[in-house]
Coordinates of C-alpha atoms in Angstrom, one line a residue:
X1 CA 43.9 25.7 8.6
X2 CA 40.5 26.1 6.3
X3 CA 37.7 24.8 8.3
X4 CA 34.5 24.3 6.0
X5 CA 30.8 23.6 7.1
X6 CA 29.5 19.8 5.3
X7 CA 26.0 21.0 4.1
X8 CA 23.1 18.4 4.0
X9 CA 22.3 16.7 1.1
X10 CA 19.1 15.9 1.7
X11 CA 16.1 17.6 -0.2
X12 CA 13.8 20.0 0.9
X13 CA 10.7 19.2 0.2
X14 CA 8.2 21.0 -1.1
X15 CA 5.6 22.0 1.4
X16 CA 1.7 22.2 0.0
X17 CA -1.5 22.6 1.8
X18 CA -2.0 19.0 2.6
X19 CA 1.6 18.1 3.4
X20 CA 1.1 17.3 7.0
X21 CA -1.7 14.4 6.2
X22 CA -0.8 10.9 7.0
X23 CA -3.7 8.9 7.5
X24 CA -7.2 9.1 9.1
X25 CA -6.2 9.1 12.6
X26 CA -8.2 6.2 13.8
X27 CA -7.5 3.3 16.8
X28 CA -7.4 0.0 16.5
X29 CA -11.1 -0.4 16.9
X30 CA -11.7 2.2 13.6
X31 CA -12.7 5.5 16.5
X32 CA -11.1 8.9 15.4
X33 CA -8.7 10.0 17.6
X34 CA -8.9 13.6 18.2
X35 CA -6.2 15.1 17.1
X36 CA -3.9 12.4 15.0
X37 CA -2.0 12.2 11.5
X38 CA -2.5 15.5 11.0
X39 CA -6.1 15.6 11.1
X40 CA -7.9 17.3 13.7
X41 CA -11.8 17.0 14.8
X42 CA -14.6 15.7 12.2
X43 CA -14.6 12.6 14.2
X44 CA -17.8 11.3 12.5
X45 CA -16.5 11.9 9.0
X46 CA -13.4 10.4 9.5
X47 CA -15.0 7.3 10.7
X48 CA -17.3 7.0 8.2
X49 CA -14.2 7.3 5.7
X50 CA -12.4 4.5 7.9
X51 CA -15.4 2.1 7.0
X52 CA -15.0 2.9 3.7
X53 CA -10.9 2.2 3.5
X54 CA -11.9 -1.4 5.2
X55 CA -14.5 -1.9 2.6
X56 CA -12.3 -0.6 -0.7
X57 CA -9.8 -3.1 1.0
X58 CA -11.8 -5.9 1.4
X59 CA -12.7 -5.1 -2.6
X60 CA -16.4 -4.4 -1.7
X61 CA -16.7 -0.9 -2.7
X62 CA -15.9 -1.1 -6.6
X63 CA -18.5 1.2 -8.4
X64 CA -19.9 2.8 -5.8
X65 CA -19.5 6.5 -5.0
X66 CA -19.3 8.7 -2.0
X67 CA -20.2 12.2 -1.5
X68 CA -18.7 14.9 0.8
X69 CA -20.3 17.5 2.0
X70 CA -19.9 20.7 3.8
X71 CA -19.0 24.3 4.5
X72 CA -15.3 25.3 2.5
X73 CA -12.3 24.6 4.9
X74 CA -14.1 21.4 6.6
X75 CA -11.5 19.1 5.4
X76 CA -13.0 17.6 2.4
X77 CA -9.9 17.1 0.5
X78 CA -7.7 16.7 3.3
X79 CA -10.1 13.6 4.2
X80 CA -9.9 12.2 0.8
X81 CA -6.1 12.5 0.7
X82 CA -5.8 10.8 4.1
X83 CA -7.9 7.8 2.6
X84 CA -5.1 7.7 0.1
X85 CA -2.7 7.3 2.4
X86 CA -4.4 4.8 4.3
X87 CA -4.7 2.9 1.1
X88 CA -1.2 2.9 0.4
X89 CA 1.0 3.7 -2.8
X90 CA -0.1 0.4 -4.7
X91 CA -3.9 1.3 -4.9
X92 CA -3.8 3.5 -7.7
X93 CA -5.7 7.5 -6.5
X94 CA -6.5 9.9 -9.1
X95 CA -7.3 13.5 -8.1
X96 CA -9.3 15.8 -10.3
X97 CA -11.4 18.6 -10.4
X98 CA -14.7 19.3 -12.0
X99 CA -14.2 22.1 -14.4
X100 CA -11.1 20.0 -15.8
X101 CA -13.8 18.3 -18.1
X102 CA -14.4 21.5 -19.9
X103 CA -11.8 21.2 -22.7
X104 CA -10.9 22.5 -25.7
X105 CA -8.6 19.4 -27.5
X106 CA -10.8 16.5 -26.1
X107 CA -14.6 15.6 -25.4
X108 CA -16.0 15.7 -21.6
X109 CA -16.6 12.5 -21.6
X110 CA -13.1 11.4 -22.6
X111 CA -11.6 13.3 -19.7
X112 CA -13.4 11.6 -17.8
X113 CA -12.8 8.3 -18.7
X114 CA -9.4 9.1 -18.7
X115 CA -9.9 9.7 -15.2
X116 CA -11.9 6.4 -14.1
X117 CA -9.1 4.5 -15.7
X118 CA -6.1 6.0 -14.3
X119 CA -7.7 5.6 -10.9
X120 CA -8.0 1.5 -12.2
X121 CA -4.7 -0.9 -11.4
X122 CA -3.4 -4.0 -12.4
X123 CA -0.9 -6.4 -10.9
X124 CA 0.4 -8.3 -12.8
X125 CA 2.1 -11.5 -11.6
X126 CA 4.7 -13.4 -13.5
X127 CA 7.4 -16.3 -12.7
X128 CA 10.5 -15.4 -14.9
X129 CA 13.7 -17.9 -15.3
X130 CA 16.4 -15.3 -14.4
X131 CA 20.4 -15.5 -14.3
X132 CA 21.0 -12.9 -11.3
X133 CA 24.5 -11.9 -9.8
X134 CA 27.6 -10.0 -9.7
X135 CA 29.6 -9.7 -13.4
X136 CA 33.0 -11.6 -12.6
X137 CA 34.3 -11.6 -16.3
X138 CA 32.9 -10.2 -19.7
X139 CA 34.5 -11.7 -22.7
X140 CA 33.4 -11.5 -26.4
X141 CA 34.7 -14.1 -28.6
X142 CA 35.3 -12.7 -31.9
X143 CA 35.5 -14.6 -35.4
X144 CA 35.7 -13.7 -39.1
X145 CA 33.1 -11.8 -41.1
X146 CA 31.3 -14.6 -43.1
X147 CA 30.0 -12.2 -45.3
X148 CA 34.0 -11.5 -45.9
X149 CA 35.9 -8.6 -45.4
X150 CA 38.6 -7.4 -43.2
X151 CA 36.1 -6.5 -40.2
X152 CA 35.5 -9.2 -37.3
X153 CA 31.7 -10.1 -35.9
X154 CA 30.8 -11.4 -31.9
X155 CA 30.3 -14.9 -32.3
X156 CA 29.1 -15.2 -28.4
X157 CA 30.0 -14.0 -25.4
X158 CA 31.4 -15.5 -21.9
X159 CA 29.9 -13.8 -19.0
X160 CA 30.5 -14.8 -15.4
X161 CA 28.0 -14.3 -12.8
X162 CA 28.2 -14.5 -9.2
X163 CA 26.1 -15.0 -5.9
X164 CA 26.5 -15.4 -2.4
X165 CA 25.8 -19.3 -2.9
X166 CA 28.3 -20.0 -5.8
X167 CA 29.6 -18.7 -9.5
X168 CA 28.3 -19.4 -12.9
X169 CA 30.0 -19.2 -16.7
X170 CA 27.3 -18.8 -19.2
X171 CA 27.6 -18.0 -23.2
X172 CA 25.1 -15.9 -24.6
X173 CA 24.0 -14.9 -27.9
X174 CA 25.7 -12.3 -29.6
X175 CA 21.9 -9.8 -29.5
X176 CA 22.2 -10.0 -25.8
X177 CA 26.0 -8.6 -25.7
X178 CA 24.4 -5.5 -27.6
X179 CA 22.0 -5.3 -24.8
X180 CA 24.5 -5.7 -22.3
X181 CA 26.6 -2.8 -24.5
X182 CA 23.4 -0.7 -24.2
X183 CA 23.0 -1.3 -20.5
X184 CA 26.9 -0.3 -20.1
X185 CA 27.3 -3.7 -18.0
X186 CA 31.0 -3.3 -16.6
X187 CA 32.8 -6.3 -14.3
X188 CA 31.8 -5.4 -10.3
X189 CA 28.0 -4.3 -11.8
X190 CA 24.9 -6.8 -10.6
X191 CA 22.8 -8.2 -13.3
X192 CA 20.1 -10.3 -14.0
X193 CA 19.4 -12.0 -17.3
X194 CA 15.8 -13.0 -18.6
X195 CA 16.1 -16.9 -19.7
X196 CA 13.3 -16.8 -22.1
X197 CA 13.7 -13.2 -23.5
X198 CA 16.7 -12.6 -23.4
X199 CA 16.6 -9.2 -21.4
X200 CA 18.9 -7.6 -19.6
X201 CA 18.4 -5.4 -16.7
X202 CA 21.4 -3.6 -14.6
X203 CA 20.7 -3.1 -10.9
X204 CA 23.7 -1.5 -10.3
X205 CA 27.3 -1.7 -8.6
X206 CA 28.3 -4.2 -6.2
X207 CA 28.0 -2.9 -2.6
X208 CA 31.9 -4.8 -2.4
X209 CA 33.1 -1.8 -4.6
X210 CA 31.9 0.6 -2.5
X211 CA 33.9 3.7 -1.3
X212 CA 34.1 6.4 1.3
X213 CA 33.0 9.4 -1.0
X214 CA 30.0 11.3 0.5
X215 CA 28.2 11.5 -3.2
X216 CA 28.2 8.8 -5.3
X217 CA 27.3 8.8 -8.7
X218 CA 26.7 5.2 -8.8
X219 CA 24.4 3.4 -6.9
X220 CA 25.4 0.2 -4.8
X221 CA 23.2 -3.0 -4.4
X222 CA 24.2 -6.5 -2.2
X223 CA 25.3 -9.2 -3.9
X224 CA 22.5 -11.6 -4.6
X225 CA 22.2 -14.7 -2.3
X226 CA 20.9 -18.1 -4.1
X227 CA 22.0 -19.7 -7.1
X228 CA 22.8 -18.3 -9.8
X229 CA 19.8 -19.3 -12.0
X230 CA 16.7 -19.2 -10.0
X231 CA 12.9 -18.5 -10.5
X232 CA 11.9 -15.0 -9.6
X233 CA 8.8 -13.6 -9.3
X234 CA 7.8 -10.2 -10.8
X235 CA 5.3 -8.1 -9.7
X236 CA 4.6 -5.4 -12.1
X237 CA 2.0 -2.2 -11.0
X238 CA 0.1 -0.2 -13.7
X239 CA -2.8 1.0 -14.6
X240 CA -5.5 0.7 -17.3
X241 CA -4.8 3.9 -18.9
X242 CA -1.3 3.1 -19.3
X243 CA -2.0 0.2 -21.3
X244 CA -4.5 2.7 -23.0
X245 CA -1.9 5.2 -24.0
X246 CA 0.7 2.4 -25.0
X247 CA -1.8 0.6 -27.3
X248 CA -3.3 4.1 -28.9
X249 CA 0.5 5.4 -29.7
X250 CA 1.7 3.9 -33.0
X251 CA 5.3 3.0 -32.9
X252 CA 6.7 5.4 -36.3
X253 CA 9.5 4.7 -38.2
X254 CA 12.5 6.5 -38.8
X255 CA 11.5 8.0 -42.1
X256 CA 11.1 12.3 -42.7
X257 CA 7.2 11.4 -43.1
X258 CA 6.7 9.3 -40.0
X259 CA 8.7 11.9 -37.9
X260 CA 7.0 15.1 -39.4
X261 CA 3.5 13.0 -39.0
X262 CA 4.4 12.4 -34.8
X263 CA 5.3 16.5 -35.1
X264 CA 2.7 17.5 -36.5
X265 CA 0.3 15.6 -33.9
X266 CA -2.0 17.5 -31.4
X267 CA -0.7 16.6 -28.1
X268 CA -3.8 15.6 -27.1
X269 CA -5.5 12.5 -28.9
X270 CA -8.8 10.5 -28.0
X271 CA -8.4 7.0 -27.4
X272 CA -11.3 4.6 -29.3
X273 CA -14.1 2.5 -27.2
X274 CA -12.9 0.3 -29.5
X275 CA -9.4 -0.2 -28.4
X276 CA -10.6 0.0 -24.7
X277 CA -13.1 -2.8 -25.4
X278 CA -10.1 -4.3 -26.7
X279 CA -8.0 -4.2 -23.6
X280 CA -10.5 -4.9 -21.6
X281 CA -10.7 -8.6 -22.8
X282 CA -6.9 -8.9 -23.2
X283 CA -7.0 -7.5 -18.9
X284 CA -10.2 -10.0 -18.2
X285 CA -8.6 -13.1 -20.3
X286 CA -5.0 -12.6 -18.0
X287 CA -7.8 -12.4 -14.9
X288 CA -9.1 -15.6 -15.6
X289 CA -5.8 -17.0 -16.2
X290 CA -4.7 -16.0 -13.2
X291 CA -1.9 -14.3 -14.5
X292 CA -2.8 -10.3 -13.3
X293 CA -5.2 -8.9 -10.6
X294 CA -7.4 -6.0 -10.8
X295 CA -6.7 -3.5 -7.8
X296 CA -10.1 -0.6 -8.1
X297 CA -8.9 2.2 -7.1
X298 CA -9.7 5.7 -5.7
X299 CA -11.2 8.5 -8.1
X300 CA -11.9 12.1 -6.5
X301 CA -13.2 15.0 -8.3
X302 CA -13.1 17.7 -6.0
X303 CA -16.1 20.5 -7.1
X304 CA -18.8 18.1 -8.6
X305 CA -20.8 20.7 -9.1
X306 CA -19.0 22.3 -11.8
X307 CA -20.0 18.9 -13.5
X308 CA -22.8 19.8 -15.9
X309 CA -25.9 17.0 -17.1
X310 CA -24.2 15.7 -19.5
X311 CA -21.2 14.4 -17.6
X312 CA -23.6 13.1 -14.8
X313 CA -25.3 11.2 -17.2
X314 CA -22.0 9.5 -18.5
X315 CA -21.0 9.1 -14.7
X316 CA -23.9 6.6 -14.6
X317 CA -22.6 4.4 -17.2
X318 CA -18.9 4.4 -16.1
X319 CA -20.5 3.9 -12.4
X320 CA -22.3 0.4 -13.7
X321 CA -19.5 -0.4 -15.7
X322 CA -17.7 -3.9 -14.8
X323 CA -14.5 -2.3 -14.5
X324 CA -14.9 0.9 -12.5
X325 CA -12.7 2.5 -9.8
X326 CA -14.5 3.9 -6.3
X327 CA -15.4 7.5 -7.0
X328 CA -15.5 10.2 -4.2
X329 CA -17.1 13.6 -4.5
X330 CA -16.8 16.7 -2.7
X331 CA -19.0 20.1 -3.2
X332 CA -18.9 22.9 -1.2
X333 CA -22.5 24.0 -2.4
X334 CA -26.3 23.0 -0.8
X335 CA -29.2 23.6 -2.9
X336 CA -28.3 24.8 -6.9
X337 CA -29.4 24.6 -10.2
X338 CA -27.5 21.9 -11.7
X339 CA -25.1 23.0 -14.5
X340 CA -26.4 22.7 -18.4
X341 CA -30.0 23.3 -17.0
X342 CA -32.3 26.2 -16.4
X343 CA -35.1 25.1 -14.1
X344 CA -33.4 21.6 -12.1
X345 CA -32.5 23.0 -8.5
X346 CA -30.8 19.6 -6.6
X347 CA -29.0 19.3 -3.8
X348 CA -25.0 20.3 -4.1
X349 CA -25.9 20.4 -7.8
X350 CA -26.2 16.9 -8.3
X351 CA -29.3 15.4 -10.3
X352 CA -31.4 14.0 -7.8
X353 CA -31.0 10.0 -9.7
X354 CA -27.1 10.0 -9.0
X355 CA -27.7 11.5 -5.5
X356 CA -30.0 8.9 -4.3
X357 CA -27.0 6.1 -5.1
X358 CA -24.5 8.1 -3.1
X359 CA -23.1 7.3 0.5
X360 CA -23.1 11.0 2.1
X361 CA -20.5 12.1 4.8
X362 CA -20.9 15.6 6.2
X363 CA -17.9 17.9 7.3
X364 CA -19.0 20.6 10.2
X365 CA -17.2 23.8 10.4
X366 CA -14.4 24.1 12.7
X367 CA -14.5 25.0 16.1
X368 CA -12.3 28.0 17.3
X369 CA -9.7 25.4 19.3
X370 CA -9.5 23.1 16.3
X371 CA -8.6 25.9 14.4
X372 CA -5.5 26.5 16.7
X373 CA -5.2 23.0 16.7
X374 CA -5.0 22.8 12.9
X375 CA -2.5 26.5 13.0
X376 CA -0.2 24.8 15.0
X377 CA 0.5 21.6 13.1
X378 CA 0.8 23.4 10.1
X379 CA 3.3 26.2 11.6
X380 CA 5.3 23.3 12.7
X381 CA 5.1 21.9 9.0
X382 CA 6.1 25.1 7.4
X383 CA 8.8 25.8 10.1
X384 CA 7.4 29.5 11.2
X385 CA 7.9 30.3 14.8
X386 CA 4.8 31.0 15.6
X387 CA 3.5 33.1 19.4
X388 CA 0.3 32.4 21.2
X389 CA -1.4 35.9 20.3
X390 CA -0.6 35.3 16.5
X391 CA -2.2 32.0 17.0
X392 CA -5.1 33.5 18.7
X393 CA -5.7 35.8 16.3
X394 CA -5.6 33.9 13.2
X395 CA -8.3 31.5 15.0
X396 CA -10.3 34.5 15.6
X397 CA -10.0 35.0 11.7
X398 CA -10.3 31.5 10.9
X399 CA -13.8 31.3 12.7
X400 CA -14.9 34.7 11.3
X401 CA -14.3 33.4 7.3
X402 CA -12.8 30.3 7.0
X403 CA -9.8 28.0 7.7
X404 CA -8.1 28.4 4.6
X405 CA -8.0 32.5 5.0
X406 CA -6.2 32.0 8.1
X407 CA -4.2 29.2 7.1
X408 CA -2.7 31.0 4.0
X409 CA -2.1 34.5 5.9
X410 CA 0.1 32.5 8.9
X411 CA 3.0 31.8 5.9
X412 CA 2.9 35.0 4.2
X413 CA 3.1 37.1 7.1
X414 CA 6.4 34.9 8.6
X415 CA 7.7 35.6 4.9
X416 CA 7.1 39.3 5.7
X417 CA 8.8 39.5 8.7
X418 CA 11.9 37.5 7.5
X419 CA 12.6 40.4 4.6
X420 CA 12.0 43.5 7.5

């Protein structure tokens, strides 16, 4: 008798620096909890982000910026990715770093911009008539060619739908058969049909075919419940940049020319204040309508002061802009000259005119027992087995430099001993 071992199928995932962040750690009443969601110590900072999570919720932070502050290996970023968290995965949270600014295909200015409106959602809210349920019976009806000839055309097509609540016999035009061709819409698959456009959209196989294979190929959904046709609201998520990059990318035809032209295209390509302006009235006329909602979100450029003038002058005008995401700096630096200038010494490199509209929270080095604190959790993310001494150790390193030299020699050395 063969005896064989069923592996997993989950997915491992992929472990990073931050992995073990889940939120900020707070109570009820907004007080940091010592050691919670991964974070450990900076009480004060991680209060003062709480206020701000309650404020970008409440939709009473847009256009303002924040600045972070401290010694490297204080938490900075881990902070900022735990106000991400706390925010949730609709409010949109682009992470960059300074120098990303400096390059070659595209202006400072446009990266940046880029930036501010990929950190910008929209919802947008719409009540579609939709035919919704499980494909009983697919029948094209078939009649001669008017334009003559032996070969046969769809005149329309039968297609049976059915719900919890009841059945339904509908005949469609013959364009939405090709769509239902494209989709590969079989008997048994869930469907729903777009009343106005036309559109279909497969959801997949009915859960009622469903078998007792370990991996599936397809994947299974409930039969509907309701009528057939019903009104169904959609909620669609994206953000201004998207609508930026599906406006500024011509549709080409099929042609040699158009396809050599779309090969022959930098990959990068600046998109116009002109076609942002643009948007920017279609977005505020579906505002006023009621139709979508603007969701500012979260922009963080981690080393601001590898910013130089010119982008913190451009920072000023996106800042005041009527659209504008909340931005969230972190520097590592205290007093330096500010980059693009030879005689301007600021605080963390910023010019002193965007510094005094910031909101400043201040990370403090680590303690030694946070640092073991902080070892732990991530030993226990990473899966190392991990003694006391080696813990002791590293915190005695980890004091000495900084967090993240003691933090990054803990893996390598478990890596180490695994090949002895």
């Amino acid at each position: 008798m063969k005896i064989e071992e069923v592996k997993s199928t989950v997915k491992t995932q992929r472990i990073s620096s931050h992995s073990h962040i889940k939120g900020l750690g707070l109570d009820e009443n907004g007080n940091a909890i010592q050691m919670a969601s991964g974070l450990v110590g900076q009480e004060s900072a991680r209060e003062a982000a709480g206020i701000v999570v309650d404020m970008i919720k409440s939709k009473k932070m847009a256009g303002r910026a924040i600045l972070m502050g401290g010694p490297p290996g204080t938490g900075k970023t881990a902070i900022a990715l735990a106000i991400a968290q706390e925010l949730g995965s609709k409010v949109p949270f682009c992470l960059m770093v300074g120098s990303e600014v400096y390059s070659s295909e595209i202006k400072k200015t446009e990266v940046l911009m880029e930036n501010f409106r990929r950190a910008i959602g929209l919802r947008i809210k719409e009540t579609k008539e939709v035919y919704e349920g499980e494909v009983t019976e697919l029948t094209p009806v078939e009649t001669e060619n008017p334009m003559g000839g032996y070969g046969k055309t769809v005149s329309h097509v039968i297609i049976g739908l059915k719900t919890a609540k009841g059945t339904k016999q509908l005949k469609l035009d013959p364009s939405i058969y090709e769509s239902l061709q494209k989709e590969k819409v079989e008997p048994g698959d869930v469907i729903y049909i777009e009343a106005n456009s036309g559109a279909v959209k497969r959801q997949g196989r009915s859960d009622t075919f469903a078998t007792e294979f370990d991996l599936e190929a397809e994947e299974y959904v409930p039969l509907p419940k309701g009528d057939v046709h019903k009104k169904k609201e959609v909620i669609q998520d994206v953000t201004l940049h998207d609508l930026d990059v599906a406006n500024a990318r011509p549709q080409g035809g099929q042609d040699i020319l158009s396809m050599m032209g779309q090969l022959m295209k930098s990959k990068k390509t600046e998109i116009t204040d002109k076609l942002r302006k643009e948007i920017n009235k279609v977005v505020n006329k579906y505002i006023d309508q009621g139709i979508a909602e603007l969701v500012p979100g979260v922009l963080f450029i981690d080393e601001v002061h590898m910013l130089d003038i010119e982008t913190f002058t451009y920072l000023h005008r996106a800042l005041e802009s009527a659209i504008a995401p909340i931005v969230i700096f972190a520097t590592n630096r205290g007093r330096c000259v500010v980059r693009g200038t030879e005689d301007i010494i600021s605080p963390h490199g910023v010019p002193l005119d965007l510094l005094d509209r910031l909101l400043i929270i201040r990370t403090l080095p680590y303690s030694r027992h946070e640092i073991e604190q902080i070892l732990k959790i991530r030993a226990q993310t990473e899966g190392i087995s991990i003694d006391a001494d080696a813990v002791q150790l590293l915190s005695d390193i980890g004091s000495r430099t900084t967090l993240s030299v003691s933090g990054d020699i803990a893996p390598s050395h478990a890596t180490i001993l695994c090949w002895r």
